[in-house]
JSON list of C-alpha atoms in Angstrom, two decimals:
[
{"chain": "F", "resi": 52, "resn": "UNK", "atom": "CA", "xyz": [103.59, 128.15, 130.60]},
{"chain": "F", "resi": 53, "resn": "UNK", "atom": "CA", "xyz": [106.62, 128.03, 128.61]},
{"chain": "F", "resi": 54, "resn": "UNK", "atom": "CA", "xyz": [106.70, 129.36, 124.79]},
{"chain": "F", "resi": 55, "resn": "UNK", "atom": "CA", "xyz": [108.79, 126.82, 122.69]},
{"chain": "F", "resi": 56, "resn": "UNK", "atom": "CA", "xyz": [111.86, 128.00, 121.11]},
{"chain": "F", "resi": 57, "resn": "UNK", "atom": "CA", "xyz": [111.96, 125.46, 118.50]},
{"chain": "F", "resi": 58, "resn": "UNK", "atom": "CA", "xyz": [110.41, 127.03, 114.96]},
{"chain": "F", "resi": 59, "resn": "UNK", "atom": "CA", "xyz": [109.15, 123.33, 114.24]},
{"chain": "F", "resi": 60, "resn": "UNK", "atom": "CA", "xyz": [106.15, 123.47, 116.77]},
{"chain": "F", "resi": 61, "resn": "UNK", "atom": "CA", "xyz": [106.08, 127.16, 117.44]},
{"chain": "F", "resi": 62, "resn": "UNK", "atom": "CA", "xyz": [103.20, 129.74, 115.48]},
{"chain": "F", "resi": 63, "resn": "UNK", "atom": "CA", "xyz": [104.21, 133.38, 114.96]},
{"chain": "F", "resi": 64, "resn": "UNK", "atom": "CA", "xyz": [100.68, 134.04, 115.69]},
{"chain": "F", "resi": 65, "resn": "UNK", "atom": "CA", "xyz": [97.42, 131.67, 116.75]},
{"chain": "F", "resi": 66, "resn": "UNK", "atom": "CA", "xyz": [93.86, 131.39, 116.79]},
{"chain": "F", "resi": 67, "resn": "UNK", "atom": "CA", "xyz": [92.32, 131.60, 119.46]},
{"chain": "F", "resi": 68, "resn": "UNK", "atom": "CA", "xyz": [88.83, 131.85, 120.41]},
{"chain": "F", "resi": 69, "resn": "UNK", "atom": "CA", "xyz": [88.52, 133.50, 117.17]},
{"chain": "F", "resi": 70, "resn": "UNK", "atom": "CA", "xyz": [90.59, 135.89, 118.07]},
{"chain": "F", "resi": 71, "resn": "UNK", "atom": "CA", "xyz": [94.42, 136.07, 116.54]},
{"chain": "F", "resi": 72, "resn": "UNK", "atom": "CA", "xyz": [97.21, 136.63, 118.93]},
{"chain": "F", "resi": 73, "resn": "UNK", "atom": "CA", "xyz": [100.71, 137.18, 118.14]},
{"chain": "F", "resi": 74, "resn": "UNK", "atom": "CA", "xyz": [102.83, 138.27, 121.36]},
{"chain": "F", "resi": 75, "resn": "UNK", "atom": "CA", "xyz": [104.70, 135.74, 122.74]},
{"chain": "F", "resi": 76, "resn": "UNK", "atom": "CA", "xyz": [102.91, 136.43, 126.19]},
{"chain": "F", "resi": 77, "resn": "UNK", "atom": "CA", "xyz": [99.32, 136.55, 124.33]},
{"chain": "F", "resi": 78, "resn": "UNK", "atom": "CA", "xyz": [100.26, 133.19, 122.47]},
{"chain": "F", "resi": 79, "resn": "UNK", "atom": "CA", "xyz": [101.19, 131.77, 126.05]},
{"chain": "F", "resi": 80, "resn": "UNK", "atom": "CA", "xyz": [98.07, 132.87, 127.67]},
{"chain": "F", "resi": 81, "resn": "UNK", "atom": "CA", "xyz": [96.29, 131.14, 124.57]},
{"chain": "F", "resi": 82, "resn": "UNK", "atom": "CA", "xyz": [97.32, 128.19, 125.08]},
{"chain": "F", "resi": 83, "resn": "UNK", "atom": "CA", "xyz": [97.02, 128.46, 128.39]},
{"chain": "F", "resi": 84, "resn": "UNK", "atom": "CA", "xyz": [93.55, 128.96, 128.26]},
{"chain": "F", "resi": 85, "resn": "UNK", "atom": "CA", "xyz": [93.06, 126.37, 125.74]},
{"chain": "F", "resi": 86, "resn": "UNK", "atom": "CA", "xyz": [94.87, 123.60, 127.78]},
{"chain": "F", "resi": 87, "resn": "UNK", "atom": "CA", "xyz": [92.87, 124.28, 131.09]},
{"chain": "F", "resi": 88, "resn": "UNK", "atom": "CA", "xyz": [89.45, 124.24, 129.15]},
{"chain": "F", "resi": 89, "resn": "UNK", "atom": "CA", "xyz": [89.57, 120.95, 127.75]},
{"chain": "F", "resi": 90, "resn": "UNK", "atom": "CA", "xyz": [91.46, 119.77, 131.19]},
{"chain": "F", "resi": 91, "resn": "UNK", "atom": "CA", "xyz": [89.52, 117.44, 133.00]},
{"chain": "F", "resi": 92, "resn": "UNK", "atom": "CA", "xyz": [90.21, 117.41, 137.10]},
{"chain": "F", "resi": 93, "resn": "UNK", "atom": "CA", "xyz": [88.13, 115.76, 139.40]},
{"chain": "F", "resi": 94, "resn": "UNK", "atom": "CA", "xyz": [84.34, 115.53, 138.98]},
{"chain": "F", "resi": 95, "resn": "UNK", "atom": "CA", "xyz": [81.66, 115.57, 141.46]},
{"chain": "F", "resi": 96, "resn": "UNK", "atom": "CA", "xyz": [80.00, 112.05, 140.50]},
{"chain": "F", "resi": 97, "resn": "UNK", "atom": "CA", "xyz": [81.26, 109.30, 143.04]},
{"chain": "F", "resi": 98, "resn": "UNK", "atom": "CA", "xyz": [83.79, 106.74, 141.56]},
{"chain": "F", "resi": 99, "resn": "UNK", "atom": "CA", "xyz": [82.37, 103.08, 141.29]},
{"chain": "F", "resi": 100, "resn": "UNK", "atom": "CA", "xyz": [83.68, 100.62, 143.86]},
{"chain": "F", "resi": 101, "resn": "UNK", "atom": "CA", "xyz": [86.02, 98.53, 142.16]},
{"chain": "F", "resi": 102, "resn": "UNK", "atom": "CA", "xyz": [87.60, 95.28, 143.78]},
{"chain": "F", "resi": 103, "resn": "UNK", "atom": "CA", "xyz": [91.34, 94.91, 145.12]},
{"chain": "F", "resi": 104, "resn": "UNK", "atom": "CA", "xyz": [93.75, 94.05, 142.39]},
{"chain": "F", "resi": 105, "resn": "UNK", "atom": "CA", "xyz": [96.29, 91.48, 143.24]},
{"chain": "F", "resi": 106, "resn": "UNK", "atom": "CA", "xyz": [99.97, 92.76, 142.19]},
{"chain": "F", "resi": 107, "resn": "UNK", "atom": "CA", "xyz": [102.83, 93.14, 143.94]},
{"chain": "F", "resi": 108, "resn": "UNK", "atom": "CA", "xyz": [103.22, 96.04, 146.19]},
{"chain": "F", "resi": 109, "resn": "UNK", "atom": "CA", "xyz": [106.00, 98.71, 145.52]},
{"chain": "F", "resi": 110, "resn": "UNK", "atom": "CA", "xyz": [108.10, 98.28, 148.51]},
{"chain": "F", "resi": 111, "resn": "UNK", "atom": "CA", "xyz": [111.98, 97.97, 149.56]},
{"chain": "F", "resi": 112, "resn": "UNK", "atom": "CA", "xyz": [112.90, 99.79, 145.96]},
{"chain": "F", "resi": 113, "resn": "UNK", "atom": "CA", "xyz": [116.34, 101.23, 147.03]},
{"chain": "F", "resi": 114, "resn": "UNK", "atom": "CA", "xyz": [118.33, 102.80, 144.10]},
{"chain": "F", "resi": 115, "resn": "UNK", "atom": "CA", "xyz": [121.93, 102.80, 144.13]},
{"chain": "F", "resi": 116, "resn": "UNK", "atom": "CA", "xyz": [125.09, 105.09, 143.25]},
{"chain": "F", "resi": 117, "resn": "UNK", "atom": "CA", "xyz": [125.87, 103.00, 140.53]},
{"chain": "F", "resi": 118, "resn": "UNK", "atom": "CA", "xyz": [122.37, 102.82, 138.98]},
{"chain": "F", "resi": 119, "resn": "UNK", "atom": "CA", "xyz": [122.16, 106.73, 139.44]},
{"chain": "F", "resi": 120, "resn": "UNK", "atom": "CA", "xyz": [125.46, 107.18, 137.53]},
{"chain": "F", "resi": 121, "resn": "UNK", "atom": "CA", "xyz": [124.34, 105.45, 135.07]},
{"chain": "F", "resi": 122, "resn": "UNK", "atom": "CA", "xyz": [120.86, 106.59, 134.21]},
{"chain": "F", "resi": 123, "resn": "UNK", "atom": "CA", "xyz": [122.72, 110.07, 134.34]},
{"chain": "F", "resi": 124, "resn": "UNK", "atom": "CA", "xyz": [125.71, 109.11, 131.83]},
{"chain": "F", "resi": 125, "resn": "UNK", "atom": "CA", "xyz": [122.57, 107.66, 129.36]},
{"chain": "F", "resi": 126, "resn": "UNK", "atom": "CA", "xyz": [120.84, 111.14, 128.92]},
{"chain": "F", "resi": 127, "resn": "UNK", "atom": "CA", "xyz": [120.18, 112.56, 125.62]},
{"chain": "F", "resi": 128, "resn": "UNK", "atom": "CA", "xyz": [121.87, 115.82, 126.05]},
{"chain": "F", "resi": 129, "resn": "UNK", "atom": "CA", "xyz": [119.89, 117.34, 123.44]},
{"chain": "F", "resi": 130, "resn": "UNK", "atom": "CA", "xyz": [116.63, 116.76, 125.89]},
{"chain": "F", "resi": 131, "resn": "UNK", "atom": "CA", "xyz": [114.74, 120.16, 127.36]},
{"chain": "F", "resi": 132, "resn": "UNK", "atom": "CA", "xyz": [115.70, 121.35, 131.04]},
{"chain": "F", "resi": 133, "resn": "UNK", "atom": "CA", "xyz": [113.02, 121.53, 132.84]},
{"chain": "F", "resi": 134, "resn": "UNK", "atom": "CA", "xyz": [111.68, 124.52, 135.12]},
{"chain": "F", "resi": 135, "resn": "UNK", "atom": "CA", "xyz": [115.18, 124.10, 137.36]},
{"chain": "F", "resi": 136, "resn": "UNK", "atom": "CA", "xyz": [117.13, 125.06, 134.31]},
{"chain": "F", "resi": 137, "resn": "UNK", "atom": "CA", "xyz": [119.61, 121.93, 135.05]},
{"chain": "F", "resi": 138, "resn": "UNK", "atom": "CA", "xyz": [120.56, 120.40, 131.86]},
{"chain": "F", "resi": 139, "resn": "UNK", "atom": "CA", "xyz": [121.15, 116.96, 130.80]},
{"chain": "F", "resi": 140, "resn": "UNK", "atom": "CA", "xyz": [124.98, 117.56, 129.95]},
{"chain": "F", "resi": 141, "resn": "UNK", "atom": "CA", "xyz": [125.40, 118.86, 133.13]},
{"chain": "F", "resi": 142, "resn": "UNK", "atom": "CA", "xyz": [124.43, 116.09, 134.93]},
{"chain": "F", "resi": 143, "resn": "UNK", "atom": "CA", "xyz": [125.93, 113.24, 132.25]},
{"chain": "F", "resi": 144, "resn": "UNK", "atom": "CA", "xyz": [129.10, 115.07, 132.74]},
{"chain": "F", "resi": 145, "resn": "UNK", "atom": "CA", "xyz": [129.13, 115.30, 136.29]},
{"chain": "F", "resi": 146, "resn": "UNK", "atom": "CA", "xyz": [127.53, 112.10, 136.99]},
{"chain": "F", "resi": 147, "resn": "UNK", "atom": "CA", "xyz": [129.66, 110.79, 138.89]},
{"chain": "F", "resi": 148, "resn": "UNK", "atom": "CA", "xyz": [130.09, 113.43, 141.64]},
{"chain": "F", "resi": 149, "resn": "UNK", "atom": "CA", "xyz": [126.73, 114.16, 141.69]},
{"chain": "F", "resi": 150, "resn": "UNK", "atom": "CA", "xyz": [125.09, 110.09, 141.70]},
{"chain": "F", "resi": 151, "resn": "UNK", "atom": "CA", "xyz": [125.48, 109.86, 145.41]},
{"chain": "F", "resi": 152, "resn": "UNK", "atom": "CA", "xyz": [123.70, 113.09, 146.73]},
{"chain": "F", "resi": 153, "resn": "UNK", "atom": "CA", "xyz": [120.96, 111.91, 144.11]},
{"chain": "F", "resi": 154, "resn": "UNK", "atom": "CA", "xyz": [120.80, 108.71, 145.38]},
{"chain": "F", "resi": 155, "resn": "UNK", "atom": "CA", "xyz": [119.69, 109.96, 148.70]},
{"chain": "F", "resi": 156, "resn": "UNK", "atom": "CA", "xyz": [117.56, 112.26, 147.66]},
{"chain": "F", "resi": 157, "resn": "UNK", "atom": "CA", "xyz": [115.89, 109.25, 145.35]},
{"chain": "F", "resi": 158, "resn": "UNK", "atom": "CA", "xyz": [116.13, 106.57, 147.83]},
{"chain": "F", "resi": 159, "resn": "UNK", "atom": "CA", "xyz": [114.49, 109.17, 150.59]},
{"chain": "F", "resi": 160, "resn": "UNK", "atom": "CA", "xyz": [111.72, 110.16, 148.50]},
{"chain": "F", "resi": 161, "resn": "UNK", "atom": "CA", "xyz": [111.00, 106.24, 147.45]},
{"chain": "F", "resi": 162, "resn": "UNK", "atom": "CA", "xyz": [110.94, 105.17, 151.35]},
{"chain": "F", "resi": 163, "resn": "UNK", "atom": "CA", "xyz": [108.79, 108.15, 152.50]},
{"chain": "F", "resi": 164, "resn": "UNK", "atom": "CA", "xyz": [106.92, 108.60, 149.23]},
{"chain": "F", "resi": 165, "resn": "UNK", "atom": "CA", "xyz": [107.50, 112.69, 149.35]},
{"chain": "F", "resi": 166, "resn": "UNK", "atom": "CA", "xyz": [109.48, 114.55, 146.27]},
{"chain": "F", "resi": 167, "resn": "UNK", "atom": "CA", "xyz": [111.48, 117.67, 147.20]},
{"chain": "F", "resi": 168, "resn": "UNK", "atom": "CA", "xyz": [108.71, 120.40, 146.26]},
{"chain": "F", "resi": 169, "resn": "UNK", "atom": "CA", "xyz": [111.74, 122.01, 143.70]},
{"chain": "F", "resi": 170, "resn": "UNK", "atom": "CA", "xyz": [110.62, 119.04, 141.44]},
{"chain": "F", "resi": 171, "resn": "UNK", "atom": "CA", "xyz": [107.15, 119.44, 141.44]},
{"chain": "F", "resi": 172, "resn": "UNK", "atom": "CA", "xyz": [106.94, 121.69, 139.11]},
{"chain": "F", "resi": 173, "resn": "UNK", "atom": "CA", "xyz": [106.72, 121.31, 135.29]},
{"chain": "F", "resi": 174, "resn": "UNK", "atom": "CA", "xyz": [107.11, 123.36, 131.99]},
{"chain": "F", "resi": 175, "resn": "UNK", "atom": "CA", "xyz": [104.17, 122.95, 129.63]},
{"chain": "F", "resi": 176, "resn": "UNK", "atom": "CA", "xyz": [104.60, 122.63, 125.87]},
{"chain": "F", "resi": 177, "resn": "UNK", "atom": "CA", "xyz": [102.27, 122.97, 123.25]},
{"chain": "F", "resi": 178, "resn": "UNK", "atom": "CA", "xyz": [103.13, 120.57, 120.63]},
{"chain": "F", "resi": 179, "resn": "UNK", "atom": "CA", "xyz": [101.17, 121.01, 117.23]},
{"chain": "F", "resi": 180, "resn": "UNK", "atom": "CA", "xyz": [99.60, 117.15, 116.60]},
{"chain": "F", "resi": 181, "resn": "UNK", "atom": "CA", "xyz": [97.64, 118.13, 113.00]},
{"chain": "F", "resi": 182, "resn": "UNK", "atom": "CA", "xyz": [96.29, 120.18, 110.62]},
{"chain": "F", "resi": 183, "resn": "UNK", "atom": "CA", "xyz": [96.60, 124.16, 110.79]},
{"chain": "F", "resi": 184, "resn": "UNK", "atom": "CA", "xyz": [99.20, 125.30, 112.85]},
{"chain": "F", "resi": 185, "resn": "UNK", "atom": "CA", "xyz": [97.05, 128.50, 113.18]},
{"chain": "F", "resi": 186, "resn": "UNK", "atom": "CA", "xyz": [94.61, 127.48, 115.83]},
{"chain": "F", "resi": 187, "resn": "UNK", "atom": "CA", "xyz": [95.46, 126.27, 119.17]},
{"chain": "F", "resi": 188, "resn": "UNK", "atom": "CA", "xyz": [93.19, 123.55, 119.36]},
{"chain": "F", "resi": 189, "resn": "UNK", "atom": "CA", "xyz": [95.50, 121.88, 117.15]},
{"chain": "F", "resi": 190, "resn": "UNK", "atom": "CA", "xyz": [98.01, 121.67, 120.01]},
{"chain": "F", "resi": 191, "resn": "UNK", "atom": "CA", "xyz": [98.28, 119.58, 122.81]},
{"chain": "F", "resi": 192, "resn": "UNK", "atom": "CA", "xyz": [100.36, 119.98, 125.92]},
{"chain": "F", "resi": 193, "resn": "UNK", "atom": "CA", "xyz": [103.42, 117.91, 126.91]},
{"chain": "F", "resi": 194, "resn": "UNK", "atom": "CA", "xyz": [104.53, 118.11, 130.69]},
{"chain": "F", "resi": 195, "resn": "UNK", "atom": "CA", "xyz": [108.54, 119.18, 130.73]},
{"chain": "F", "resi": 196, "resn": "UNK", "atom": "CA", "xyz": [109.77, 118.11, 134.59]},
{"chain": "F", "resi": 197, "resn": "UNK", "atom": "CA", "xyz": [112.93, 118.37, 135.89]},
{"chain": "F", "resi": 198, "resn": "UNK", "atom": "CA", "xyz": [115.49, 116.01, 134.43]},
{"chain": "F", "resi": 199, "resn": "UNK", "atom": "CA", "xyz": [116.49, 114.91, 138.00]},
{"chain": "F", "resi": 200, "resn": "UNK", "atom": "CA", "xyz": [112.82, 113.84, 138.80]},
{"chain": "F", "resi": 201, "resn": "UNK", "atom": "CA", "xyz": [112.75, 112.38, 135.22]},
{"chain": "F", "resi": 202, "resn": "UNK", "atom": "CA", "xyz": [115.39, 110.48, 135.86]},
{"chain": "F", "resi": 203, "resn": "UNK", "atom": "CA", "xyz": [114.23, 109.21, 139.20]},
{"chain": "F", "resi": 204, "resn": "UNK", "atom": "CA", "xyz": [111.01, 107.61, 137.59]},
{"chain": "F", "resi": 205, "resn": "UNK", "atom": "CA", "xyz": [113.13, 106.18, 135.30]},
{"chain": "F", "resi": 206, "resn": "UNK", "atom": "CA", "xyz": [115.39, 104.55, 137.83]},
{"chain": "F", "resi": 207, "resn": "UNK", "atom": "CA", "xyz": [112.91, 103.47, 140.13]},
{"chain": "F", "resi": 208, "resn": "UNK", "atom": "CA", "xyz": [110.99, 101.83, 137.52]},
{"chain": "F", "resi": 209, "resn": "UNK", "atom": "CA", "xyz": [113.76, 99.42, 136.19]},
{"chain": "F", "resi": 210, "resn": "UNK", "atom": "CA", "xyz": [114.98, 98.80, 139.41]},
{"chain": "F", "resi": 211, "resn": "UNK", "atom": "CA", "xyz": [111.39, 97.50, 140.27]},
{"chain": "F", "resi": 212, "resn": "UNK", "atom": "CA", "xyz": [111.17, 95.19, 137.28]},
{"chain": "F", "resi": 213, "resn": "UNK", "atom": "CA", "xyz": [114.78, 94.10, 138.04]},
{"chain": "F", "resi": 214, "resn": "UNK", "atom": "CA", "xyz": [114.11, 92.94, 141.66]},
{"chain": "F", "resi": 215, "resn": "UNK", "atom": "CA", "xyz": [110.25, 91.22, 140.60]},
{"chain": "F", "resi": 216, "resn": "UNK", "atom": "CA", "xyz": [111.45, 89.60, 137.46]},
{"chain": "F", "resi": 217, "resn": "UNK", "atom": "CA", "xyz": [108.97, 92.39, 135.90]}
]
């Protein structure tokens, strides 16, 4: 769990569970608490048997160099790294040198359907949605990922409408 740095979204101090916290690793562990309470995973009741849906099937989506650069030269630099720490200028400015080693790490994980485990992981940040900034159930959490795997969704996704007329 990642403590914001922006002043915007971020409490000195929070409620929580009645209890006021005001380290930054107390106010972490609040919300951390808070988000995997009202989290809900998998339950125990078995899912209804719904019928096949007829849609086109994600298949042959190849990405290339090109379409890589470019998703990378249209970040918003001012965007949050993710857990990798790469940021968005670094890859806009680089793009081009670094749009073909992404492309076959994209185009690898679209034909086998397996992301490199260093994007798996996320940053979670509590953004305040209303009323008293005090109280963390005021909060809810917004998954940060890696820009790289951010920007693979991205490109996948538009490539998919381009090649279906989507």
């Amino acid at each position: 769990m990642s403590v914001p740095s922006s002043s915007k979204n971020t409490a000195t101090g929070v409620t929580s569970v009645r209890k006021v916290v005001s380290s930054s690793v107390d106010i972490a562990e609040a919300f951390n608490q808070h988000f995997a309470s009202v989290f809900s995973g998998d339950t125990e009741e078995p899912r209804p048997q719904l019928p096949p849906i007829s849609c086109p099937v994600l298949q042959d989506i190849s990405l290339s160099p090109c379409e890589v650069a470019a998703a990378l030269c249209s970040l918003d630099v001012s965007k949050a790294t993710g857990p990798d720490e790469i940021s968005a200028r670094l890859l806009k400015e680089r793009s081009e040198q670094i749009a073909p080693s992404l492309t076959l790490l994209y185009n690898k994980s679209l034909e086998t359907g397996v992301f490199p485990d260093e994007w798996k992981p996320a940053n979670i940040v509590p953004i305040h949605k209303k009323d008293n900034k005090d109280h963390v159930e005021n909060y809810r959490p917004v998954t940060k990922p890696s820009i790289p795997l951010r920007t693979n969704l991205r490109g996948s996704t538009t490539s998919y409408r381009f090649s279906t007329n989507y």
